[in-house]
XYZ file of C-alpha atoms in Angstrom:
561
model
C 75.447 63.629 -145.132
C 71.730 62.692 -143.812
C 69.541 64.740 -142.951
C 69.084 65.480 -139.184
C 65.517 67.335 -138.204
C 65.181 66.699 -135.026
C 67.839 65.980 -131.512
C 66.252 63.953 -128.615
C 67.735 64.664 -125.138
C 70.459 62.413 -125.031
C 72.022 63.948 -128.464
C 71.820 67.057 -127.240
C 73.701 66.552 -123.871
C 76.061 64.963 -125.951
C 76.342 68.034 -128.315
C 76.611 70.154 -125.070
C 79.300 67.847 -123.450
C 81.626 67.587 -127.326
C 81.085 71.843 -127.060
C 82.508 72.058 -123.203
C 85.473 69.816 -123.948
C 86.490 71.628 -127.697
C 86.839 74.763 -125.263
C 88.674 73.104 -122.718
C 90.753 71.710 -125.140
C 91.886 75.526 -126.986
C 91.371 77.617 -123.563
C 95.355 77.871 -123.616
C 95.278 79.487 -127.190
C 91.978 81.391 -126.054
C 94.185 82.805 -123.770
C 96.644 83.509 -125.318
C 94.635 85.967 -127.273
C 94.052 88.845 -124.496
C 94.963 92.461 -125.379
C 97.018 92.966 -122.639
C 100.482 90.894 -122.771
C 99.698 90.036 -118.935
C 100.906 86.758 -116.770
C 97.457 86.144 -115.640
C 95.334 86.139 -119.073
C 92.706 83.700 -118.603
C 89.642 84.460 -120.789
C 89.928 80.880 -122.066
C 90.431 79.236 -118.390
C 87.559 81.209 -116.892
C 85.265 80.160 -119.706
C 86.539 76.564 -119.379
C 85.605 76.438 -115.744
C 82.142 78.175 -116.098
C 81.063 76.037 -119.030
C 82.525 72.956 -117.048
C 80.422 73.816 -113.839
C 77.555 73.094 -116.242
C 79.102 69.629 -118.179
C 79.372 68.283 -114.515
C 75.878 69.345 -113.532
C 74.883 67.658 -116.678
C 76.746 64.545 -116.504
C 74.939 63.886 -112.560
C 71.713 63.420 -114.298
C 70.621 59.942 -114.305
C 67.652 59.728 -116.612
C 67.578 63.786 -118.399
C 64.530 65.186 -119.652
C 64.828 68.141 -121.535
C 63.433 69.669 -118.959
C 66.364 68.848 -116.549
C 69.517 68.948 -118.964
C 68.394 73.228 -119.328
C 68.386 73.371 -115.854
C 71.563 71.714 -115.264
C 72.738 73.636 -117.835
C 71.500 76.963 -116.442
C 72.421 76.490 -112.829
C 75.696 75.007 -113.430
C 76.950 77.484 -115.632
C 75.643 80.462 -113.352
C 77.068 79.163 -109.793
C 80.035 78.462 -111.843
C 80.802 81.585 -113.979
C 84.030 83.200 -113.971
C 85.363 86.386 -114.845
C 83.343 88.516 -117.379
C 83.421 85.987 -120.227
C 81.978 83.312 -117.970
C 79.233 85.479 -116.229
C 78.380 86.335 -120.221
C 78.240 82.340 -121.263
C 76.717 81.584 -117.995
C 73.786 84.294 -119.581
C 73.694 83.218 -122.885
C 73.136 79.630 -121.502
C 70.442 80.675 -119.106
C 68.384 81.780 -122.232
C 69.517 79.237 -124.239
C 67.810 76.814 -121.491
C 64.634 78.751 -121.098
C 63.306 77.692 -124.191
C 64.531 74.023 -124.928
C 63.643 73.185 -121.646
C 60.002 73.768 -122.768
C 60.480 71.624 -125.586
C 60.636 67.543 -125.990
C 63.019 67.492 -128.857
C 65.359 70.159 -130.346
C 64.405 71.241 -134.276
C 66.058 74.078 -135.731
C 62.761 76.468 -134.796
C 63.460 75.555 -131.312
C 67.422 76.523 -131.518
C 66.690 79.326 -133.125
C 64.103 80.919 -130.546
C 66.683 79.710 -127.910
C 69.682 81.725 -129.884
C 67.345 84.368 -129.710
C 66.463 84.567 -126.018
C 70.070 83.725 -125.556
C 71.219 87.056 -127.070
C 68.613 89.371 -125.401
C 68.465 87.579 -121.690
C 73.071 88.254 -122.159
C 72.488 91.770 -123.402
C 70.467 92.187 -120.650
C 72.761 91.409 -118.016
C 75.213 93.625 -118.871
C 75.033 97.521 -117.822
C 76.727 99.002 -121.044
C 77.125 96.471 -123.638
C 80.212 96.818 -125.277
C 80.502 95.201 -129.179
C 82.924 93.539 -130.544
C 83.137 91.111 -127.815
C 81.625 87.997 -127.133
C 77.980 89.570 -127.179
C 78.424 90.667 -131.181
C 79.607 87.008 -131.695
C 76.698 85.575 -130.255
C 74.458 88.059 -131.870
C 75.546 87.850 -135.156
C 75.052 83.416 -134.797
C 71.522 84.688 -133.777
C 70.749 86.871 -136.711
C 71.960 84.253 -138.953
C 69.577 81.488 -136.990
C 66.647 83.591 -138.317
C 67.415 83.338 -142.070
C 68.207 80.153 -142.083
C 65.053 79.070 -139.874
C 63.222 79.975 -142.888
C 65.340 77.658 -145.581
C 66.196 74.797 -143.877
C 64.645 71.903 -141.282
C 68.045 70.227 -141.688
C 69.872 71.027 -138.446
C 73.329 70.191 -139.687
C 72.846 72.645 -142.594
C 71.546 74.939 -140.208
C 74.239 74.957 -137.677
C 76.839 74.764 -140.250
C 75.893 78.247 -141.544
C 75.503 79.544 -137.712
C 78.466 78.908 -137.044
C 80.342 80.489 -140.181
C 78.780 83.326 -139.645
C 79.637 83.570 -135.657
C 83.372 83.142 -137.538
C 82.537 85.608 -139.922
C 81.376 88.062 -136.806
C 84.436 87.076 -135.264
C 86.725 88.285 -137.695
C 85.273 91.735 -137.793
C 85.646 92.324 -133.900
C 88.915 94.376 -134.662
C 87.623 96.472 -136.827
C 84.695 97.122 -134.225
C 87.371 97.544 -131.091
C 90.836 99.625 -132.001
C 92.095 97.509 -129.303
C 92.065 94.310 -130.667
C 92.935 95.509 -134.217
C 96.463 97.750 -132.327
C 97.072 93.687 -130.874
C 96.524 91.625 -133.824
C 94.110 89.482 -131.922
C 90.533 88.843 -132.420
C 88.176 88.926 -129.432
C 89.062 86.434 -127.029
C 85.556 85.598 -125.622
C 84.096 85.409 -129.210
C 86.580 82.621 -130.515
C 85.436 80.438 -127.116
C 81.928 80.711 -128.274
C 82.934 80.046 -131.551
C 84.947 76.537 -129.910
C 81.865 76.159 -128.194
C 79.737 75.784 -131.409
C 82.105 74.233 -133.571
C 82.528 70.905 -131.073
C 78.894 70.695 -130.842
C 78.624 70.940 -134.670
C 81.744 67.868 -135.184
C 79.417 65.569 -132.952
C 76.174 66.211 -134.689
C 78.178 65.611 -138.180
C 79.643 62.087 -136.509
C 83.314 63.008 -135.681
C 85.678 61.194 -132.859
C 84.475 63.632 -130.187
C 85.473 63.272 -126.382
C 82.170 63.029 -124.462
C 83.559 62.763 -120.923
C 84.578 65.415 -118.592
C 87.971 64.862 -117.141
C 89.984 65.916 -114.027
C 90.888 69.060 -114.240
C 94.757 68.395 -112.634
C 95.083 66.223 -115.169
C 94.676 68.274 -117.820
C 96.561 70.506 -116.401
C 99.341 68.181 -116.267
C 98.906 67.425 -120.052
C 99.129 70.695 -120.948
C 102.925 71.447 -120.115
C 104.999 69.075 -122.371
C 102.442 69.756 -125.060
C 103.518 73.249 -124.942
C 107.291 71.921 -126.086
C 106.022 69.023 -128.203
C 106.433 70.666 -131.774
C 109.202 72.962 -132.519
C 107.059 75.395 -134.536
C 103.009 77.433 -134.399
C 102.136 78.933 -137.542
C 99.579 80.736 -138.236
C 98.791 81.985 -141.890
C 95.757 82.775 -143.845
C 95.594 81.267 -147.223
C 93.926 83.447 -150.150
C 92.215 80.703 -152.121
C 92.693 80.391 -155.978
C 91.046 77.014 -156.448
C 87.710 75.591 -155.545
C 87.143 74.430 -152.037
C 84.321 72.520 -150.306
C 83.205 70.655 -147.554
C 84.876 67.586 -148.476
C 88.020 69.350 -149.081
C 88.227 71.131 -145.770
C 87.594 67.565 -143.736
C 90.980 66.088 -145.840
C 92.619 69.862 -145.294
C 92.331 69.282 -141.967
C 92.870 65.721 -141.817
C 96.552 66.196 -143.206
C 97.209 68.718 -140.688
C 96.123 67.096 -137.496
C 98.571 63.826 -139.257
C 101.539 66.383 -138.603
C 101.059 68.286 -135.314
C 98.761 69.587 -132.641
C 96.529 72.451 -131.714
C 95.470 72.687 -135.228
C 92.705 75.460 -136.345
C 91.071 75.565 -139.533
C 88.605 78.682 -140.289
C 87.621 78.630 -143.302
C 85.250 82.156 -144.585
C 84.526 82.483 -148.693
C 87.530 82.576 -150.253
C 90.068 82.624 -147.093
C 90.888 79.572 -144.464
C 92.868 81.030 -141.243
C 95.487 78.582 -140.228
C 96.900 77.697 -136.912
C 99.053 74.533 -136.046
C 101.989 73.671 -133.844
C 104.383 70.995 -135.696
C 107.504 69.702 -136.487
C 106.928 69.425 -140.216
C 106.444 72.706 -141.444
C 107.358 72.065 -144.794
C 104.902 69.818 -145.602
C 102.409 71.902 -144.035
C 103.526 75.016 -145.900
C 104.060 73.049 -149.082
C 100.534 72.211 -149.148
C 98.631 75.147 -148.242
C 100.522 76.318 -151.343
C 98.543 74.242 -153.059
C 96.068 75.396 -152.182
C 96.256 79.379 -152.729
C 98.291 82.212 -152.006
C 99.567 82.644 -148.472
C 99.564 85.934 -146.577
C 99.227 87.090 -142.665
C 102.056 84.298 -141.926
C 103.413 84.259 -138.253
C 106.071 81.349 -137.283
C 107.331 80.776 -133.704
C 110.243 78.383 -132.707
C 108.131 77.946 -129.812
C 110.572 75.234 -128.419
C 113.050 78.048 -127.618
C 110.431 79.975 -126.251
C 108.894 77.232 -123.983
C 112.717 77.146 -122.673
C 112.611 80.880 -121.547
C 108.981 80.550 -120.484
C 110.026 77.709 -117.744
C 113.088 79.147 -116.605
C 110.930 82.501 -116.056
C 108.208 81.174 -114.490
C 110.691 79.693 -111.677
C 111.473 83.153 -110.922
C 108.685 84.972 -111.271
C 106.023 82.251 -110.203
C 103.689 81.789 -112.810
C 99.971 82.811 -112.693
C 98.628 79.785 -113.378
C 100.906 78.329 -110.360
C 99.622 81.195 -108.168
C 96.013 80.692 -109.096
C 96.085 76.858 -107.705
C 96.437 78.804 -104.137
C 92.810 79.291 -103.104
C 91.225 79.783 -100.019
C 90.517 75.797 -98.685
C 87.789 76.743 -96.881
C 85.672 76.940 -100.493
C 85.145 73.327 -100.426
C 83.115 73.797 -96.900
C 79.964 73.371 -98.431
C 78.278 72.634 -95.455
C 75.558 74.928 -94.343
C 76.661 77.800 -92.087
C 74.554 77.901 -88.297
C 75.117 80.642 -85.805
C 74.522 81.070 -82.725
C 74.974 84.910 -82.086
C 72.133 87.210 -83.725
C 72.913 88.695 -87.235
C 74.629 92.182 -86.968
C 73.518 94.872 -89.411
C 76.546 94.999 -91.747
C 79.219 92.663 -92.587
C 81.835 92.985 -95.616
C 83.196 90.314 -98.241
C 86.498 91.135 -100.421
C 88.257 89.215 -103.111
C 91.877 89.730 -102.367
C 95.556 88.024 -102.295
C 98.663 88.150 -100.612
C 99.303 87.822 -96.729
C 99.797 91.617 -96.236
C 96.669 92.609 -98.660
C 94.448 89.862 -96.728
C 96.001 91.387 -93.184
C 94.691 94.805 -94.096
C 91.174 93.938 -95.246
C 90.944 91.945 -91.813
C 92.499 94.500 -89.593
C 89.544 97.183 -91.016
C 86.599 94.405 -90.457
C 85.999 92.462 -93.364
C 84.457 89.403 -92.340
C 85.109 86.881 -94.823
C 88.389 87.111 -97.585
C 87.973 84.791 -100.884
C 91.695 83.980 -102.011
C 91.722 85.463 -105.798
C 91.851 88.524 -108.335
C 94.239 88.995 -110.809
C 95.418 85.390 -111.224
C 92.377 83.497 -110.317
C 89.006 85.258 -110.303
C 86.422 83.658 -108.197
C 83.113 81.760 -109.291
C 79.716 83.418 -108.291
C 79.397 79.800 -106.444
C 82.628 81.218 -104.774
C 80.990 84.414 -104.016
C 78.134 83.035 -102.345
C 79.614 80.338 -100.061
C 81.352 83.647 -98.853
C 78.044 85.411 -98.165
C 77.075 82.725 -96.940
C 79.924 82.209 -94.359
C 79.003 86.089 -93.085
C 76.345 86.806 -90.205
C 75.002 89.722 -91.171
C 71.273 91.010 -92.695
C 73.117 93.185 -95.441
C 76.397 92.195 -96.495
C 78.779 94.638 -98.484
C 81.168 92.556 -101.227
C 84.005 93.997 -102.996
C 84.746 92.684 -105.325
C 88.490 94.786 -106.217
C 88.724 93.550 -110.136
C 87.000 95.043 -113.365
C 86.609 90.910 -114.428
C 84.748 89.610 -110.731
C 81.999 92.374 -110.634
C 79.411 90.867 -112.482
C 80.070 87.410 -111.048
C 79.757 89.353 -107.939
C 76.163 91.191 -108.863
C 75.079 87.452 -109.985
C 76.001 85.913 -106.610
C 73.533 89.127 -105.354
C 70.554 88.119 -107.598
C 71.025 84.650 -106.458
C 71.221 85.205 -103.161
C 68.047 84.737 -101.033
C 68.508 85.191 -97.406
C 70.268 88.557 -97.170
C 70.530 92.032 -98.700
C 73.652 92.107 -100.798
C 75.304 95.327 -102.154
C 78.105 95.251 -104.189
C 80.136 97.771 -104.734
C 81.926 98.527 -108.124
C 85.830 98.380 -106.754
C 87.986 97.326 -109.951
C 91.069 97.395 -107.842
C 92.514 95.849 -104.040
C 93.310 100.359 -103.204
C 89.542 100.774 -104.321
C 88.454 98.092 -101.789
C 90.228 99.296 -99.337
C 89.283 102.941 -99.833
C 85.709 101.701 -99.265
C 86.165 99.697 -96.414
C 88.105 102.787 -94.211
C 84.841 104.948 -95.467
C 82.381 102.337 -93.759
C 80.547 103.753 -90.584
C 78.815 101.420 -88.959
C 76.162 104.034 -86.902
C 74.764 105.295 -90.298
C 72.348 103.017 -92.619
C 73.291 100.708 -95.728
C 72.269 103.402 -97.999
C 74.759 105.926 -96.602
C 77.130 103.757 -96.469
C 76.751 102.426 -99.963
C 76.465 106.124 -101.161
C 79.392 107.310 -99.057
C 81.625 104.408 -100.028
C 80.984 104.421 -104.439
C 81.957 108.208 -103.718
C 84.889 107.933 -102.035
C 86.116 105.313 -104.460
C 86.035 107.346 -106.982
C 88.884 109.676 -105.972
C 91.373 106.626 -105.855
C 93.861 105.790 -108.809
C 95.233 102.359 -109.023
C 98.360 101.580 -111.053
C 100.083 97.962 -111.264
C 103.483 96.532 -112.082
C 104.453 93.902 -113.734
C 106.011 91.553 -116.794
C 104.812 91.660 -120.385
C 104.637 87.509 -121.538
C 105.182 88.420 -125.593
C 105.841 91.144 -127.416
C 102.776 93.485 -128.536
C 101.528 96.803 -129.510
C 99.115 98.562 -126.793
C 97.733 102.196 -126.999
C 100.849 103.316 -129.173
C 103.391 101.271 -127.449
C 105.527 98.864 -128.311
C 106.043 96.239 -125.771
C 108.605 93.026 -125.940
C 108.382 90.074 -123.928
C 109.750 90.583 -120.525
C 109.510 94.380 -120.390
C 107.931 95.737 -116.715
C 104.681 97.683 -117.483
C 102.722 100.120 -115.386
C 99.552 99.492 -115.804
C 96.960 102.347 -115.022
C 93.094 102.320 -114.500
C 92.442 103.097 -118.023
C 95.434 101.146 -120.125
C 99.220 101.249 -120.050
C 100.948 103.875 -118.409
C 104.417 102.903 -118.347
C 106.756 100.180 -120.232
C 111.016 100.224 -119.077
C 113.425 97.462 -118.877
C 113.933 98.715 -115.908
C 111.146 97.615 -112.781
C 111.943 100.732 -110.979
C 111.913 103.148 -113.791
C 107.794 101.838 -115.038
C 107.049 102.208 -111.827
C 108.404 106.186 -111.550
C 106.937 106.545 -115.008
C 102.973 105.120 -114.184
C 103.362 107.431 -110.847
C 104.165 110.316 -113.090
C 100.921 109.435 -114.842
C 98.725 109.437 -111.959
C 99.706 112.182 -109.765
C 97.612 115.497 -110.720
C 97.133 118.648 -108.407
C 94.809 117.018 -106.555
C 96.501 114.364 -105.326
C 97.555 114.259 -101.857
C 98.326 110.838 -100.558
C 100.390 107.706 -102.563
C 100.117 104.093 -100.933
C 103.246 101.572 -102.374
C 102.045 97.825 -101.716
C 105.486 95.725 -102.415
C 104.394 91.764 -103.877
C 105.674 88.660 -102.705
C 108.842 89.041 -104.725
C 110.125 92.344 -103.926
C 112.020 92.567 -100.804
C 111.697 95.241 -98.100
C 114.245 97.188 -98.700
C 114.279 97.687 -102.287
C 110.676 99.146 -101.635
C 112.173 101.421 -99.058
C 114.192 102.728 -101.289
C 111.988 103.088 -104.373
C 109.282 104.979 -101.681
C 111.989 107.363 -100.803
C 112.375 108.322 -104.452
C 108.949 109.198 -104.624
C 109.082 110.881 -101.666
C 111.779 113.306 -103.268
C 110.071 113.481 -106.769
C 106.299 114.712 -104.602
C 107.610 116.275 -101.479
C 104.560 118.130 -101.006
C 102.852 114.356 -100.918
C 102.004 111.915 -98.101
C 103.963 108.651 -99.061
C 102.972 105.262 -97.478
C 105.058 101.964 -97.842
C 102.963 98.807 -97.325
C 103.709 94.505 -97.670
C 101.060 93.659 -99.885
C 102.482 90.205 -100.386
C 100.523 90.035 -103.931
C 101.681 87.729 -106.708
C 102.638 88.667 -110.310
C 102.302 92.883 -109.747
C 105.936 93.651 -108.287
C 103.802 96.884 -106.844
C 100.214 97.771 -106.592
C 100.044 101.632 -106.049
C 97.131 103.903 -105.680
C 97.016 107.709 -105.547
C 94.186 109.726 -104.181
């Protein structure tokens, strides 16, 4: 095709926009690709909603410069980033932006000092840089922007080769994280940047992209029958034994999308990884065939399995039903005015369930964002909550591994107070924290006092695997209960009540002195009663406390210290 050396603003929004929607439209698959076999994976829907933050901001611009698209692009992303993956986009875009938005036009010189500053301002944000994640994705498109800044002023070419070599990258994450090789899966975050790319890449090229940002419930109400539209998803790599080019890919994948839906071509050298849900599998085996030798094949009925998958989630409430129940006081986005002085100290905690949310009040938090597990809050989130808080310094707790660094971006943003956040990965670590808070002494010995004491705690969780899956040694089948410690699995049983004996068993040690039960929203009273009193007779020596956490998804939520 011609040549393209140069994008002017409104091609490059447009680029931006076609990049947004190709991840909103695979965030299902995206998450489908966690480690953990968990109701609530959502890699894919957090980096939907932070990259969507920015397409709105972008789409509100009337007349864009340069200049304002990286802005829009910047902010948006950064107020709205979500969960680990999102805070890392929300980076990678805030780079990205600092250097286009010093430029009039975009040339491949220009993307590749943004991929550059993109990769160190992301590294930078995060305290211990793990690879094989989303980071090693982005820095491997990075590297490869540097050779080919030096071969080619044709930005298709350019971005072509990018972005098979971010797929390249991507394919080696397993072999970088045991993890993810144990699960089958590559890494999660890495394949959305990859989306990312690849729909900004079919616009420049001329493809039937969709430009416009839709409603977000009605998406989600597209996305359920699609689920049982086809009867089958395969995915299979084919080992080619014939030539293959550019031309032949477009066809390849032409045929495909003719018979189903959610289709994924990847092709790397001498391999194309296949993924497509349809109802003519014959054809669509028949002429990969054709094509080469076909190995790493996996095919679902997933029409039988979108049967069980509906009549579960009526019974055990599904996350993504649970994570539509947020806090309506978000969408006060009204300025705050008091008219009492600022106190010292004041706390804000992510937490859910009625009896979780109770506790956190009784002990003085101020302010409680609706979220965690199922739905992890936006640093926009985050700050509307500082915001709603009188206090000089305010304490937030974040109580989930995936909200802290949304949390410690809220912080940096944050201009009128002293925020401290501290690092509580769990709701027994928040609340740990909270009880150590004494308001006579300073923030300092507070914040000291409190990261100490939530140290001693162990957290351990209960509930439902959502496929089968092999974690840390062991095998796991759709619908088995898991106990789920601080550091990986603890626990896998048919039986609820037997994981949960199991992860305890894992977590008590001679120093332990005192294990909390919090019971979830569908586990009645009694049956907690009784499961406490076991525990009571397997630790005598130990201080057992029964509490109504009212949490979704985790049957229990236990922590021993």
């Amino acid at each position: 095709m011609k040549e393209i050396n140069s994008i002017n603003v409104s091609k490059f929004a447009n680029a931006f926009l076609a990049g947004a929607n190709n991840l909103e439209a695979h965030k299902e698959w995206i998450n489908e690709l966690n480690v953990f076999p968990v109701p609530d994976g959502d890699t894919g829907t957090n980096m939907c909603m932070t990259i969507m933050s920015a397409a709105k901001a972008v789409t509100e611009l009337e007349d864009p410069t340069m200049k304002t698209l990286s802005k829009a692009i910047s902010s948006g992303s950064l107020r709205g980033a979500r969960g680990n993956s999102g805070v890392i986009l929300s980076q990678l875009f805030r780079g990205f932006s600092k250097v286009i938005g010093k430029s009039d036009e975009i040339t491949t010189d220009v993307l590749c000092d943004a991929m550059q500053k993109s990769v160190e301002t992301a590294y930078k944000a995060v305290m211990k840089p793990k690879e094989g994640t989303i980071l090693t994705v982005a820095r491997g498109a990075a590297d490869k922007a540097l050779e080919m800044v030096e071969v080619t002023d044709d930005i298709v070419y350019f971005v072509d080769e990018v972005i098979k070599e971010a797929e390249l990258t991507l394919k080696k994450t397993p072999d970088m994280l045991p993890v993810l090789k144990q699960a089958g899966v590559v890494d999660s975050g890495g394949q959305g940047l990859v989306c990312i790319l690849q729909g900004g890449y079919d616009y420049l090229i001329g493809k039937d992209v969709k430009l416009t940002i839709g409603d977000e419930g009605e998406a989600k109400k597209k996305e359920e029958p699609e689920e049982a539209e086809y009867t089958y998803h395969a995915d299979f790599v084919i080992n080619l034994t014939k030539a293959f080019a550019n031309k032949d890919e477009r066809e390849f994948t032409s045929f495909l999308e003719e018979r189903g839906g959610r289709v994924r071509v990847n092709w790397n050298g001498d391999e194309i990884s296949v993924s497509i849900r349809t109802d003519e599998l014959g054809e669509v085996i028949s002429k990969s065939v054709d094509l080469g030798i076909l190995t790493n094949i996996d095919i679902k009925n997933i029409k039988s399995e979108y049967a069980k998958t509906v009549n579960a989630a009526s019974s055990k409430k599904a996350a993504a039903e649970i994570a539509g129940k947020t806090d309506s006081s978000k969408s006060e986005n009204e300025s705050v005015e008091f008219t009492e002085p600022p106190k010292e100290m004041g706390f804000v905690s992510v937490s859910i369930g009625d009896g979780m949310n109770s506790i956190f009040t009784e002990l003085g938090c101020d302010y409680i964002i609706e979220g965690g597990q199922t739905m992890n809050p936006s640093t926009d989130d985050v700050l509307l909550a500082i915001e709603k808080v009188n206090a000089k310094n305010v304490f937030v707790l974040p109580n989930n591994k995936n909200i802290i660094l949304a949390a410690n971006q809220a912080a940096e943003l944050c201009e009128d107070k002293n925020i401290i956040v501290l690092p509580t990965k769990t709701i027994p670590q928040g609340i740990t924290a909270i009880i150590n808070f004494i308001p006579d002494q300073s923030v300092e010995e507070n914040k000291a006092r409190m990261e100490e004491e939530i140290q001693n705690v162990k957290t351990g969780q209960v509930t439902y695997a959502v496929r089968d899956t092999v974690i840390d040694d062991k095998e796991i089948t759709e619908g088995d209960y898991m106990g789920i410690g601080d550091e990986g699995i603890l626990a896998v049983n048919k039986d609820m009540n037997k994981a949960f004996l199991d992860m305890i068993k894992g977590m008590v040690d001679d120093s332990s002195a005192i294990i909390t039960i919090y019971y979830g929203d569908e586990v009645n009273e009694k049956d907690a009663i009784s499961l406490g009193k076991q525990v009571e007779e397997d630790y005598g020596s130990l201080e057992v406390e029964i509490q109504a956490g009212g949490q979704p998804v985790y049957y229990y939520v236990a922590s021993v210290e």
